Amino acid sequence: MASLETIPVQSSSDSLDARTIIALTVFFTLLCVCIIIGHLLEENRWANESITALLLGLCAGAVVMLLSKWTCSVGLEFNEDLFFLYLLPPIIFNAGFQVKKKQFFKNFTIILLFGIFGTVISFCLISLGAYLLFKKIGVTSLDIQDYLAVGAILSATDSVCTLQVLSQDETPFLYSIVFGEGVVNDATSIVLFNAVQSLNSSSIHASITLKLLGTFLYLFFTSTILGILVGLLSAFIIKTLYFGRHSTDREVALMMIMAYLSYMLAELFSLSGILTVFFCGIVMSHYTWHNVTESSRITTKHAFATISFIAETFIFLYVGMDAFDVSNWKASSASPGTSIAVSSTMLAFVLIGRAAFVFPLANLINCFTKRESAKIGFRKQFIMWWAGLMRGAVTIALSYNQFYSSSDSTLSKDYALMITSIIIVVLFSTVVFGSVTKPLIEAVLLRHTKPAISDATDIPSLEDLGLLFLENVEEGDQDGNENRSAPRRSSLRLLITHPTYTVHYFWRKFDDKFMRPVFGGRGFVPFIPHSPTGAENSTS
């Protein structure tokens, strides 16, 4: 046996990159500071963790640049893989896992209308505006593909910051609409961006619109179905094998890994990972979560929320520090006037592009809404417009993907100008719009909120709908054969007058009869020693 003295021992400082250790130390220190400051500012109307993290990131980036005498930007570069593969998935999954499903699906039609058609409207207007105005400002080297990419990039809202500035309890309608739209919007923007990148700028013709529409519909539905299937698979495995009787750690680990696996499968098949992991989170919260032990329920709920919170804070720190990546500013070499002009133009595009679909689509929805209490008033429309103006890490990641190439050492001046201008738009919109949103909601909406009046006479409950169906069936039996079609006509009438609640009624019946016996959920967990009781959740 060889003596220990003859084995060379390598110190940890030699085996690990010192720059990586320093960068991680700085980031973890800043994360601790953000958590402490966020706790102290919990009751503050103007600040939140995202803005605090962004400002701390700016300060840390400035300190790094001062210490390096404005020559080193190592550790400040934005990394797309880090963002899309490691930071974004836990945030979107936890949002789907924690979202109030009734409120979300109640407004699902509005969410899809805003998230898909609204994003397309914004994309078209911003692309057209960039094509018409950028050349007049002095940006002359962009082609048609770049203008379309700008439209897709600036159409991507920041759903992460929405979680910070809107409350699911105080404003449930606005939260479900703005956040749900933000998730669909991010997926739509990324799909449009990928479609734009695949275009050949020399052969763009009218039929390309149909191609984009077909590509989007394919990606939207396949991504959603993949997320649902992975969520159902996790529920079936945990319900059938019941890991909790041996180890709760295994079922918690399986939920986490399968949630992340859904995102990676979507990326592997070139689908929308955001939509996939979001709907996977919804399905897991509806089925899988009720199949695990009670200790695992508590663990998973807090573990997902904690990982999501750390990832959110890390993203805003990352974006703030990336603003001081000196290589981009040197490559642009644009005058302050040109940089301000381009940034202001982009910000105007964001404002106009969102207004162009929020107000028209909201009023269109009001035209088809009979109940006055369900209509979207102008105050809510204004808050929906304002809360969706923030741009974040998705916007920056897409801008780097389009305008930055690590293999090209000489970054184009106009490309560098696009990156720096988009960074300015993200910083301004997050700090200014994000800090004003909470006070604006209180001033415009909550102070003018009328005392809650029950609208039970207008909206039938599930029990009321069930009684209506039973009454119709009895009437059909009493009137004879000629009136046996009455229940069908009445069901159609209810579907037209109360579509959301009628669909919910039939879904609940289908879910209770077919889905829960197979995939578990409330009331369908078999009794095994040390299994979750679920007594308090036996009713849905």
Coordinates of C-alpha atoms in Angstrom, one line a residue:
M1 CA 0.0 0.0 0.0
A2 CA 1.3 3.4 -0.9
S3 CA 2.2 5.7 1.9
L4 CA 0.0 8.7 2.4
E5 CA 3.1 10.9 2.2
T6 CA 3.6 10.0 -1.4
I7 CA 0.1 11.1 -2.5
P8 CA 0.0 14.7 -3.6
V9 CA -2.6 16.7 -1.8
Q10 CA -4.3 19.5 -3.8
S11 CA -5.7 22.4 -1.8
S12 CA -9.2 23.6 -2.4
S13 CA -8.0 27.0 -3.6
D14 CA -6.0 25.3 -6.4
S15 CA -8.9 22.9 -7.5
L16 CA -11.6 25.6 -7.6
D17 CA -11.7 28.8 -9.6
A18 CA -11.1 31.7 -7.3
R19 CA -13.3 34.0 -9.4
T20 CA -16.2 31.6 -9.2
I21 CA -15.8 31.4 -5.4
I22 CA -15.7 35.2 -5.1
A23 CA -18.7 35.6 -7.4
L24 CA -20.8 33.1 -5.5
T25 CA -19.8 34.6 -2.2
V26 CA -20.9 38.0 -3.4
F27 CA -24.2 36.7 -4.7
F28 CA -25.0 34.7 -1.5
T29 CA -24.1 37.7 0.7
L30 CA -26.4 39.9 -1.4
L31 CA -29.2 37.3 -1.2
C32 CA -29.0 37.5 2.6
V33 CA -29.0 41.3 2.6
C34 CA -32.1 41.2 0.2
I35 CA -34.0 38.9 2.6
I36 CA -33.2 41.1 5.6
I37 CA -34.1 44.3 3.8
G38 CA -37.3 42.8 2.3
H39 CA -38.4 41.8 5.8
L40 CA -37.8 45.3 7.1
L41 CA -39.7 46.8 4.1
E42 CA -42.6 44.3 4.3
E43 CA -45.2 47.0 5.1
N44 CA -43.7 49.6 2.7
R45 CA -46.0 50.4 -0.2
W46 CA -43.3 51.6 -2.5
A47 CA -40.7 48.8 -2.2
N48 CA -40.5 45.0 -2.5
E49 CA -37.9 42.3 -2.7
S50 CA -37.6 42.6 -6.5
I51 CA -36.9 46.3 -6.5
T52 CA -34.5 45.9 -3.5
A53 CA -32.6 43.1 -5.2
L54 CA -32.4 45.1 -8.5
L55 CA -31.0 48.2 -6.7
L56 CA -28.6 46.1 -4.7
G57 CA -27.4 44.4 -7.9
L58 CA -26.8 47.8 -9.4
C59 CA -24.8 48.9 -6.4
A60 CA -22.8 45.6 -6.3
G61 CA -22.1 46.0 -10.1
A62 CA -20.9 49.5 -9.6
V63 CA -18.6 48.5 -6.8
V64 CA -17.1 45.7 -8.9
M65 CA -16.5 48.1 -11.7
L66 CA -14.9 50.7 -9.5
L67 CA -12.6 48.1 -7.9
S68 CA -11.5 46.9 -11.4
K69 CA -11.2 50.5 -12.6
W70 CA -14.0 50.0 -15.2
T71 CA -12.0 47.4 -17.1
C72 CA -13.4 44.0 -15.9
S73 CA -16.9 42.7 -16.3
V74 CA -16.2 39.1 -15.3
G75 CA -19.1 37.7 -13.3
L76 CA -21.4 40.5 -14.6
E77 CA -22.4 38.9 -17.9
F78 CA -25.9 37.6 -18.4
N79 CA -26.0 33.9 -18.9
E80 CA -29.1 32.6 -20.8
D81 CA -28.6 29.0 -19.8
L82 CA -28.5 29.9 -16.1
F83 CA -31.7 31.8 -16.4
F84 CA -33.8 29.5 -18.6
L85 CA -32.6 26.2 -17.3
Y86 CA -32.1 26.8 -13.5
L87 CA -33.8 30.0 -12.3
L88 CA -37.0 30.3 -14.3
P89 CA -38.5 26.8 -14.0
P90 CA -38.9 26.7 -10.1
I91 CA -40.6 30.2 -10.3
I92 CA -43.2 29.2 -12.9
F93 CA -43.8 25.8 -11.4
N94 CA -44.4 27.2 -7.9
A95 CA -46.8 29.8 -9.4
G96 CA -48.8 27.0 -11.0
F97 CA -48.6 25.0 -7.8
Q98 CA -49.8 27.8 -5.6
V99 CA -52.3 29.5 -7.9
K100 CA -56.0 29.6 -6.9
K101 CA -57.3 27.3 -9.6
K102 CA -60.9 28.3 -9.4
Q103 CA -60.1 31.9 -9.9
F104 CA -57.6 31.1 -12.6
F105 CA -59.9 28.9 -14.7
K106 CA -62.8 31.2 -14.1
N107 CA -60.9 33.8 -16.0
F108 CA -59.2 31.4 -18.4
T109 CA -60.9 32.8 -21.5
I110 CA -59.8 36.4 -20.7
I111 CA -56.3 35.1 -19.8
L112 CA -55.9 33.4 -23.2
L113 CA -57.4 36.4 -25.0
F114 CA -54.9 38.8 -23.4
G115 CA -52.0 36.4 -23.4
I116 CA -52.2 35.3 -27.0
F117 CA -54.1 37.9 -29.1
G118 CA -52.9 40.7 -27.0
T119 CA -49.3 39.7 -27.3
V120 CA -49.7 39.3 -31.1
I121 CA -51.2 42.8 -31.3
S122 CA -48.3 44.3 -29.2
F123 CA -45.8 42.3 -31.3
C124 CA -47.1 43.7 -34.6
L125 CA -47.3 47.3 -33.4
I126 CA -43.8 47.3 -31.8
S127 CA -42.2 45.7 -34.8
L128 CA -43.9 48.2 -37.2
G129 CA -42.9 51.1 -34.9
A130 CA -39.3 49.9 -34.7
Y131 CA -39.1 49.6 -38.5
L132 CA -40.5 53.1 -39.0
L133 CA -38.6 55.0 -36.3
F134 CA -35.3 53.4 -35.6
K135 CA -33.8 54.5 -38.9
K136 CA -34.7 58.1 -38.2
I137 CA -32.9 57.9 -34.8
G138 CA -29.8 56.6 -36.4
V139 CA -30.0 52.8 -36.1
T140 CA -29.5 51.8 -39.7
S141 CA -27.9 48.3 -39.7
L142 CA -30.9 46.3 -38.5
D143 CA -32.8 44.0 -41.0
I144 CA -36.4 42.9 -41.0
Q145 CA -35.7 39.9 -38.8
D146 CA -34.1 42.2 -36.2
Y147 CA -37.2 44.5 -36.2
L148 CA -39.5 41.5 -35.7
A149 CA -37.2 40.2 -32.9
V150 CA -37.5 43.6 -31.2
G151 CA -41.3 43.3 -31.3
A152 CA -41.2 39.8 -29.7
I153 CA -38.6 40.9 -27.1
L154 CA -40.5 44.0 -25.9
S155 CA -43.8 42.1 -25.9
A156 CA -42.6 39.8 -23.1
T157 CA -44.0 41.0 -19.7
D158 CA -42.3 40.3 -16.4
S159 CA -44.5 37.7 -14.7
V160 CA -41.9 37.3 -11.9
C161 CA -42.3 40.9 -10.8
T162 CA -46.1 40.6 -11.0
L163 CA -45.9 38.1 -8.1
Q164 CA -44.3 40.8 -6.0
V165 CA -46.6 43.8 -6.7
L166 CA -50.0 42.1 -6.9
S167 CA -51.7 40.3 -4.0
Q168 CA -53.7 37.1 -4.7
D169 CA -55.8 37.8 -1.6
E170 CA -56.5 41.5 -1.9
T171 CA -57.0 41.6 -5.7
P172 CA -57.7 38.0 -6.8
F173 CA -59.3 39.0 -10.1
L174 CA -56.4 41.3 -11.1
Y175 CA -53.8 38.8 -9.9
S176 CA -55.3 35.9 -11.9
I177 CA -55.6 38.0 -15.0
V178 CA -52.3 39.8 -15.0
F179 CA -50.2 36.9 -13.8
G180 CA -52.0 34.3 -15.9
E181 CA -51.7 36.6 -18.9
G182 CA -48.0 37.0 -18.0
V183 CA -47.3 33.3 -18.1
V184 CA -49.1 32.8 -21.4
N185 CA -47.5 36.0 -22.7
D186 CA -44.0 34.8 -21.9
A187 CA -44.7 31.6 -23.7
T188 CA -46.2 33.4 -26.7
S189 CA -43.3 35.9 -26.9
I190 CA -40.8 33.1 -26.8
V191 CA -42.7 31.1 -29.5
L192 CA -42.9 34.3 -31.7
F193 CA -39.2 35.0 -31.1
N194 CA -38.2 31.4 -32.1
A195 CA -40.4 31.6 -35.1
V196 CA -38.8 34.9 -36.1
Q197 CA -35.3 33.5 -35.7
S198 CA -36.2 30.6 -38.0
L199 CA -37.4 32.9 -40.8
N200 CA -35.4 33.7 -43.9
S201 CA -35.5 37.4 -44.2
S202 CA -35.0 37.2 -48.0
S203 CA -38.1 35.1 -48.5
I204 CA -40.8 36.7 -46.3
H205 CA -44.2 36.6 -47.8
A206 CA -47.9 36.8 -46.8
S207 CA -48.3 33.1 -46.0
I208 CA -45.8 33.5 -43.2
T209 CA -48.5 34.7 -40.9
L210 CA -50.4 31.4 -41.2
K211 CA -47.2 29.5 -40.6
L212 CA -46.5 31.5 -37.4
L213 CA -50.1 30.9 -36.3
G214 CA -49.9 27.2 -36.9
T215 CA -46.5 26.9 -35.1
F216 CA -47.9 28.8 -32.1
L217 CA -51.0 26.7 -31.8
Y218 CA -49.0 23.5 -32.1
L219 CA -46.5 24.6 -29.4
F220 CA -49.2 25.9 -27.1
F221 CA -51.3 22.8 -27.1
T222 CA -48.5 20.2 -27.1
S223 CA -46.7 22.1 -24.3
T224 CA -49.9 22.2 -22.2
I225 CA -50.7 18.5 -22.8
L226 CA -47.1 17.5 -21.9
G227 CA -47.3 19.3 -18.6
I228 CA -50.6 17.7 -17.8
L229 CA -49.4 14.2 -18.7
V230 CA -46.2 14.5 -16.5
G231 CA -48.4 15.8 -13.6
L232 CA -50.8 12.9 -14.0
L233 CA -48.0 10.4 -14.3
S234 CA -46.5 11.7 -11.0
A235 CA -49.9 11.4 -9.3
F236 CA -50.4 7.9 -10.6
I237 CA -46.9 6.7 -9.5
I238 CA -47.1 8.1 -6.0
K239 CA -50.7 6.9 -5.5
T240 CA -50.0 3.4 -6.7
L241 CA -46.6 2.8 -5.1
Y242 CA -47.2 4.9 -2.0
F243 CA -43.6 5.9 -1.2
G244 CA -44.7 7.5 2.1
R245 CA -45.0 4.2 3.9
H246 CA -41.2 3.8 3.6
S247 CA -39.8 7.2 3.1
T248 CA -41.3 10.6 2.8
D249 CA -38.1 11.9 1.3
R250 CA -38.6 9.8 -1.8
E251 CA -42.0 11.2 -2.6
V252 CA -40.8 14.8 -2.1
A253 CA -37.8 14.1 -4.3
L254 CA -40.0 12.5 -7.0
M255 CA -42.3 15.5 -7.1
M256 CA -39.4 17.9 -7.5
I257 CA -37.6 15.9 -10.1
M258 CA -40.6 15.2 -12.2
A259 CA -41.6 18.8 -12.1
Y260 CA -38.2 19.8 -13.4
L261 CA -38.3 16.9 -15.8
S262 CA -41.4 18.3 -17.5
Y263 CA -39.6 21.5 -18.2
M264 CA -36.5 19.7 -19.6
L265 CA -38.7 17.4 -21.8
A266 CA -40.4 20.5 -23.2
E267 CA -37.0 22.1 -24.1
L268 CA -35.8 18.8 -25.5
F269 CA -38.7 18.6 -27.9
S270 CA -38.4 22.4 -28.7
L271 CA -41.7 23.2 -26.9
S272 CA -42.6 25.9 -24.5
G273 CA -41.1 24.9 -21.1
I274 CA -42.9 27.8 -19.4
L275 CA -46.4 26.5 -20.3
T276 CA -45.4 22.9 -19.6
V277 CA -44.0 23.4 -16.1
F278 CA -46.9 25.8 -15.2
F279 CA -49.6 23.3 -16.1
C280 CA -47.6 20.5 -14.5
G281 CA -47.7 22.6 -11.3
I282 CA -51.5 23.0 -11.5
V283 CA -52.0 19.2 -12.0
M284 CA -49.6 18.3 -9.2
S285 CA -51.4 20.6 -6.8
H286 CA -54.8 19.1 -7.8
Y287 CA -53.8 15.4 -7.7
T288 CA -50.2 14.5 -6.6
W289 CA -50.1 16.7 -3.6
H290 CA -53.1 15.0 -2.0
N291 CA -51.5 11.5 -2.5
V292 CA -48.4 12.2 -0.3
T293 CA -48.1 12.1 3.5
E294 CA -49.1 15.1 5.5
S295 CA -45.5 15.8 6.4
S296 CA -44.6 15.7 2.7
R297 CA -47.4 18.1 2.0
I298 CA -46.0 20.7 4.4
T299 CA -42.5 20.1 3.1
T300 CA -43.3 20.4 -0.6
K301 CA -45.4 23.5 -0.1
H302 CA -42.7 25.4 1.7
A303 CA -39.8 23.9 -0.3
F304 CA -41.3 25.0 -3.6
A305 CA -42.1 28.5 -2.3
T306 CA -38.6 28.8 -0.8
I307 CA -36.8 27.8 -4.0
S308 CA -39.0 30.1 -6.0
F309 CA -38.3 33.0 -3.7
I310 CA -34.5 32.5 -3.9
A311 CA -34.6 32.2 -7.7
E312 CA -36.7 35.4 -8.0
T313 CA -34.3 37.4 -5.8
F314 CA -31.3 35.9 -7.6
I315 CA -32.7 36.9 -11.0
F316 CA -33.2 40.6 -10.0
L317 CA -29.7 40.7 -8.5
Y318 CA -28.4 39.2 -11.7
V319 CA -30.2 41.7 -13.9
G320 CA -29.0 44.6 -11.8
M321 CA -25.3 43.5 -11.9
D322 CA -25.6 42.8 -15.7
A323 CA -26.4 46.5 -16.2
F324 CA -22.7 47.2 -15.5
D325 CA -21.3 44.8 -18.1
V326 CA -18.9 47.3 -19.5
S327 CA -18.3 45.4 -22.7
N328 CA -21.8 46.2 -24.0
W329 CA -21.5 49.9 -23.3
K330 CA -18.1 50.1 -24.9
A331 CA -19.2 48.3 -28.0
S332 CA -22.3 50.5 -28.5
S333 CA -20.2 53.7 -28.4
A334 CA -23.4 55.7 -28.8
S335 CA -23.8 59.2 -27.5
P336 CA -26.0 59.7 -24.4
G337 CA -28.6 61.5 -26.6
T338 CA -28.9 58.5 -29.0
S339 CA -29.0 56.0 -26.2
I340 CA -31.8 58.0 -24.4
A341 CA -33.7 58.4 -27.7
V342 CA -33.7 54.7 -28.4
S343 CA -34.6 53.7 -24.9
S344 CA -37.4 56.3 -24.8
T345 CA -38.7 55.1 -28.1
M346 CA -38.7 51.5 -26.8
L347 CA -40.5 52.5 -23.6
A348 CA -43.1 54.3 -25.7
F349 CA -43.6 51.2 -27.8
V350 CA -44.2 49.2 -24.6
L351 CA -46.8 51.7 -23.3
I352 CA -48.6 52.0 -26.6
G353 CA -48.4 48.3 -27.5
R354 CA -50.0 47.2 -24.2
A355 CA -52.7 49.9 -24.3
A356 CA -53.6 48.9 -27.9
F357 CA -54.9 45.5 -26.7
V358 CA -55.8 45.9 -23.0
F359 CA -58.6 48.6 -23.4
P360 CA -60.1 47.3 -26.7
L361 CA -60.2 43.6 -25.6
A362 CA -61.5 44.5 -22.1
N363 CA -64.4 46.5 -23.7
L364 CA -65.0 43.7 -26.1
I365 CA -65.3 41.3 -23.2
N366 CA -67.8 43.7 -21.5
C367 CA -70.0 43.7 -24.6
F368 CA -70.5 39.9 -24.2
T369 CA -70.9 40.1 -20.4
K370 CA -74.5 40.5 -19.1
R371 CA -73.9 40.9 -15.4
E372 CA -72.7 44.4 -14.5
S373 CA -70.7 43.1 -11.5
A374 CA -68.6 40.8 -13.9
K375 CA -67.7 43.6 -16.3
I376 CA -64.2 45.0 -16.3
G377 CA -64.4 48.7 -15.3
F378 CA -62.1 51.4 -16.5
R379 CA -60.2 51.4 -13.2
K380 CA -59.4 47.7 -13.4
Q381 CA -58.5 48.1 -17.1
F382 CA -56.0 50.9 -16.1
I383 CA -54.4 48.7 -13.4
M384 CA -54.2 45.8 -15.8
W385 CA -52.5 48.0 -18.3
W386 CA -50.1 49.5 -15.8
A387 CA -49.2 46.2 -14.0
G388 CA -48.2 44.6 -17.3
L389 CA -45.7 47.3 -18.3
M390 CA -42.8 45.8 -16.4
R391 CA -40.1 44.1 -18.4
G392 CA -37.6 41.7 -16.8
A393 CA -35.1 38.9 -17.3
V394 CA -37.0 37.2 -20.1
T395 CA -36.7 40.4 -22.1
I396 CA -33.0 40.6 -21.4
A397 CA -32.4 36.9 -22.2
L398 CA -34.1 37.2 -25.6
S399 CA -32.2 40.4 -26.4
Y400 CA -28.9 38.6 -25.7
N401 CA -30.0 35.6 -27.8
Q402 CA -30.8 37.9 -30.8
F403 CA -28.1 40.6 -30.6
Y404 CA -25.1 39.0 -28.9
S405 CA -22.9 36.2 -30.1
S406 CA -20.1 34.9 -27.9
S407 CA -18.2 33.7 -31.0
D408 CA -18.2 37.1 -32.5
S409 CA -15.5 39.2 -30.8
T410 CA -16.6 42.4 -32.5
L411 CA -20.2 43.2 -31.5
S412 CA -22.0 45.4 -33.9
K413 CA -22.6 48.9 -32.6
D414 CA -26.3 48.8 -33.3
Y415 CA -26.6 45.4 -31.7
A416 CA -24.8 46.6 -28.6
L417 CA -27.0 49.7 -28.6
M418 CA -30.1 47.4 -28.7
I419 CA -28.9 45.4 -25.7
T420 CA -28.0 48.5 -23.6
S421 CA -31.3 50.2 -24.5
I422 CA -33.3 47.2 -23.5
I423 CA -31.4 47.0 -20.2
I424 CA -32.4 50.6 -19.5
V425 CA -36.0 49.9 -20.3
V426 CA -36.0 46.9 -17.9
L427 CA -34.4 48.8 -15.1
F428 CA -36.7 51.8 -15.5
S429 CA -39.9 49.8 -15.9
T430 CA -39.1 47.5 -12.9
V431 CA -38.1 50.3 -10.5
V432 CA -40.6 53.0 -11.5
F433 CA -43.6 51.0 -12.6
G434 CA -43.1 48.3 -10.0
S435 CA -42.7 50.7 -7.1
V436 CA -45.8 52.7 -8.1
T437 CA -48.1 49.7 -8.7
K438 CA -49.1 49.0 -5.1
P439 CA -49.9 52.7 -4.2
L440 CA -51.7 53.0 -7.5
I441 CA -53.9 50.0 -6.8
E442 CA -54.8 51.5 -3.4
A443 CA -55.5 54.9 -4.8
V444 CA -57.4 53.9 -7.9
L445 CA -59.0 50.6 -7.0
L446 CA -59.2 49.7 -3.3
R447 CA -60.2 53.1 -2.0
H448 CA -63.1 53.1 -4.5
T449 CA -64.2 49.5 -3.8
K450 CA -67.8 49.2 -2.8
P451 CA -68.9 46.9 0.1
A452 CA -69.0 43.4 -1.1
I453 CA -72.5 42.4 -2.1
S454 CA -73.3 38.8 -2.7
D455 CA -74.3 38.1 -6.3
A456 CA -75.6 34.6 -5.6
T457 CA -78.8 35.5 -7.4
D458 CA -76.8 36.2 -10.5
I459 CA -74.2 33.4 -10.4
P460 CA -75.5 29.9 -9.8
S461 CA -73.6 27.7 -7.4
L462 CA -72.7 24.1 -8.3
E463 CA -75.6 22.9 -6.2
D464 CA -78.0 25.4 -7.9
L465 CA -76.9 24.1 -11.3
G466 CA -77.4 20.5 -10.2
L467 CA -80.9 21.3 -9.0
L468 CA -81.7 23.0 -12.3
F469 CA -80.6 19.9 -14.2
L470 CA -82.7 17.7 -11.9
E471 CA -85.7 19.9 -12.3
N472 CA -85.4 19.8 -16.0
V473 CA -85.2 16.0 -16.0
E474 CA -88.3 15.7 -13.9
E475 CA -90.2 18.1 -16.2
G476 CA -89.2 16.0 -19.2
D477 CA -90.5 12.8 -17.5
Q478 CA -93.9 14.4 -16.6
D479 CA -94.6 16.0 -19.9
G480 CA -94.1 12.8 -21.9
N481 CA -92.0 11.8 -24.9
E482 CA -92.5 15.0 -26.8
N483 CA -90.6 17.0 -24.2
R484 CA -87.8 14.6 -23.5
S485 CA -85.4 17.0 -25.3
A486 CA -86.1 19.7 -22.8
P487 CA -83.1 18.8 -20.5
R488 CA -80.7 19.1 -23.5
R489 CA -82.0 22.5 -24.5
S490 CA -81.9 23.6 -20.9
S491 CA -78.3 22.4 -20.6
L492 CA -77.4 24.4 -23.7
R493 CA -79.2 27.4 -22.3
L494 CA -77.2 27.2 -19.0
L495 CA -74.0 26.8 -21.0
I496 CA -74.7 30.0 -22.9
T497 CA -75.8 32.0 -20.0
H498 CA -73.3 30.7 -17.4
P499 CA -70.5 29.0 -19.5
T500 CA -67.8 29.1 -16.8
Y501 CA -69.9 27.7 -14.0
T502 CA -71.6 25.1 -16.3
V503 CA -68.3 23.8 -17.6
H504 CA -67.0 23.7 -14.0
Y505 CA -70.1 21.7 -12.9
F506 CA -69.6 19.0 -15.6
W507 CA -65.8 19.0 -15.0
R508 CA -66.3 18.3 -11.3
K509 CA -68.7 15.4 -12.1
F510 CA -66.1 13.9 -14.5
D511 CA -63.2 14.5 -12.1
D512 CA -65.0 12.8 -9.2
K513 CA -66.2 9.9 -11.3
F514 CA -63.2 9.1 -13.5
M515 CA -60.0 11.1 -12.7
R516 CA -59.7 11.0 -8.9
P517 CA -60.2 7.2 -8.6
V518 CA -57.3 6.7 -10.9
F519 CA -54.9 9.6 -10.1
G520 CA -55.9 10.3 -6.5
G521 CA -56.7 13.6 -4.9
R522 CA -59.0 14.7 -2.1
G523 CA -61.1 11.8 -0.8
F524 CA -59.5 9.1 -2.9
V525 CA -56.3 8.3 -1.0
P526 CA -56.5 4.6 0.3
F527 CA -56.2 4.2 4.0
I528 CA -52.7 2.8 4.9
P529 CA -51.0 3.1 8.3
H530 CA -49.3 6.5 8.5
S531 CA -51.1 7.7 5.4
P532 CA -52.5 11.2 5.1
T533 CA -55.8 11.5 6.8
G534 CA -57.1 14.2 4.5
A535 CA -60.1 14.5 6.8
E536 CA -60.2 18.2 6.8
N537 CA -59.8 18.3 3.0
S538 CA -62.3 15.5 2.2
T539 CA -64.7 18.0 0.7
S540 CA -63.8 20.0 -2.4

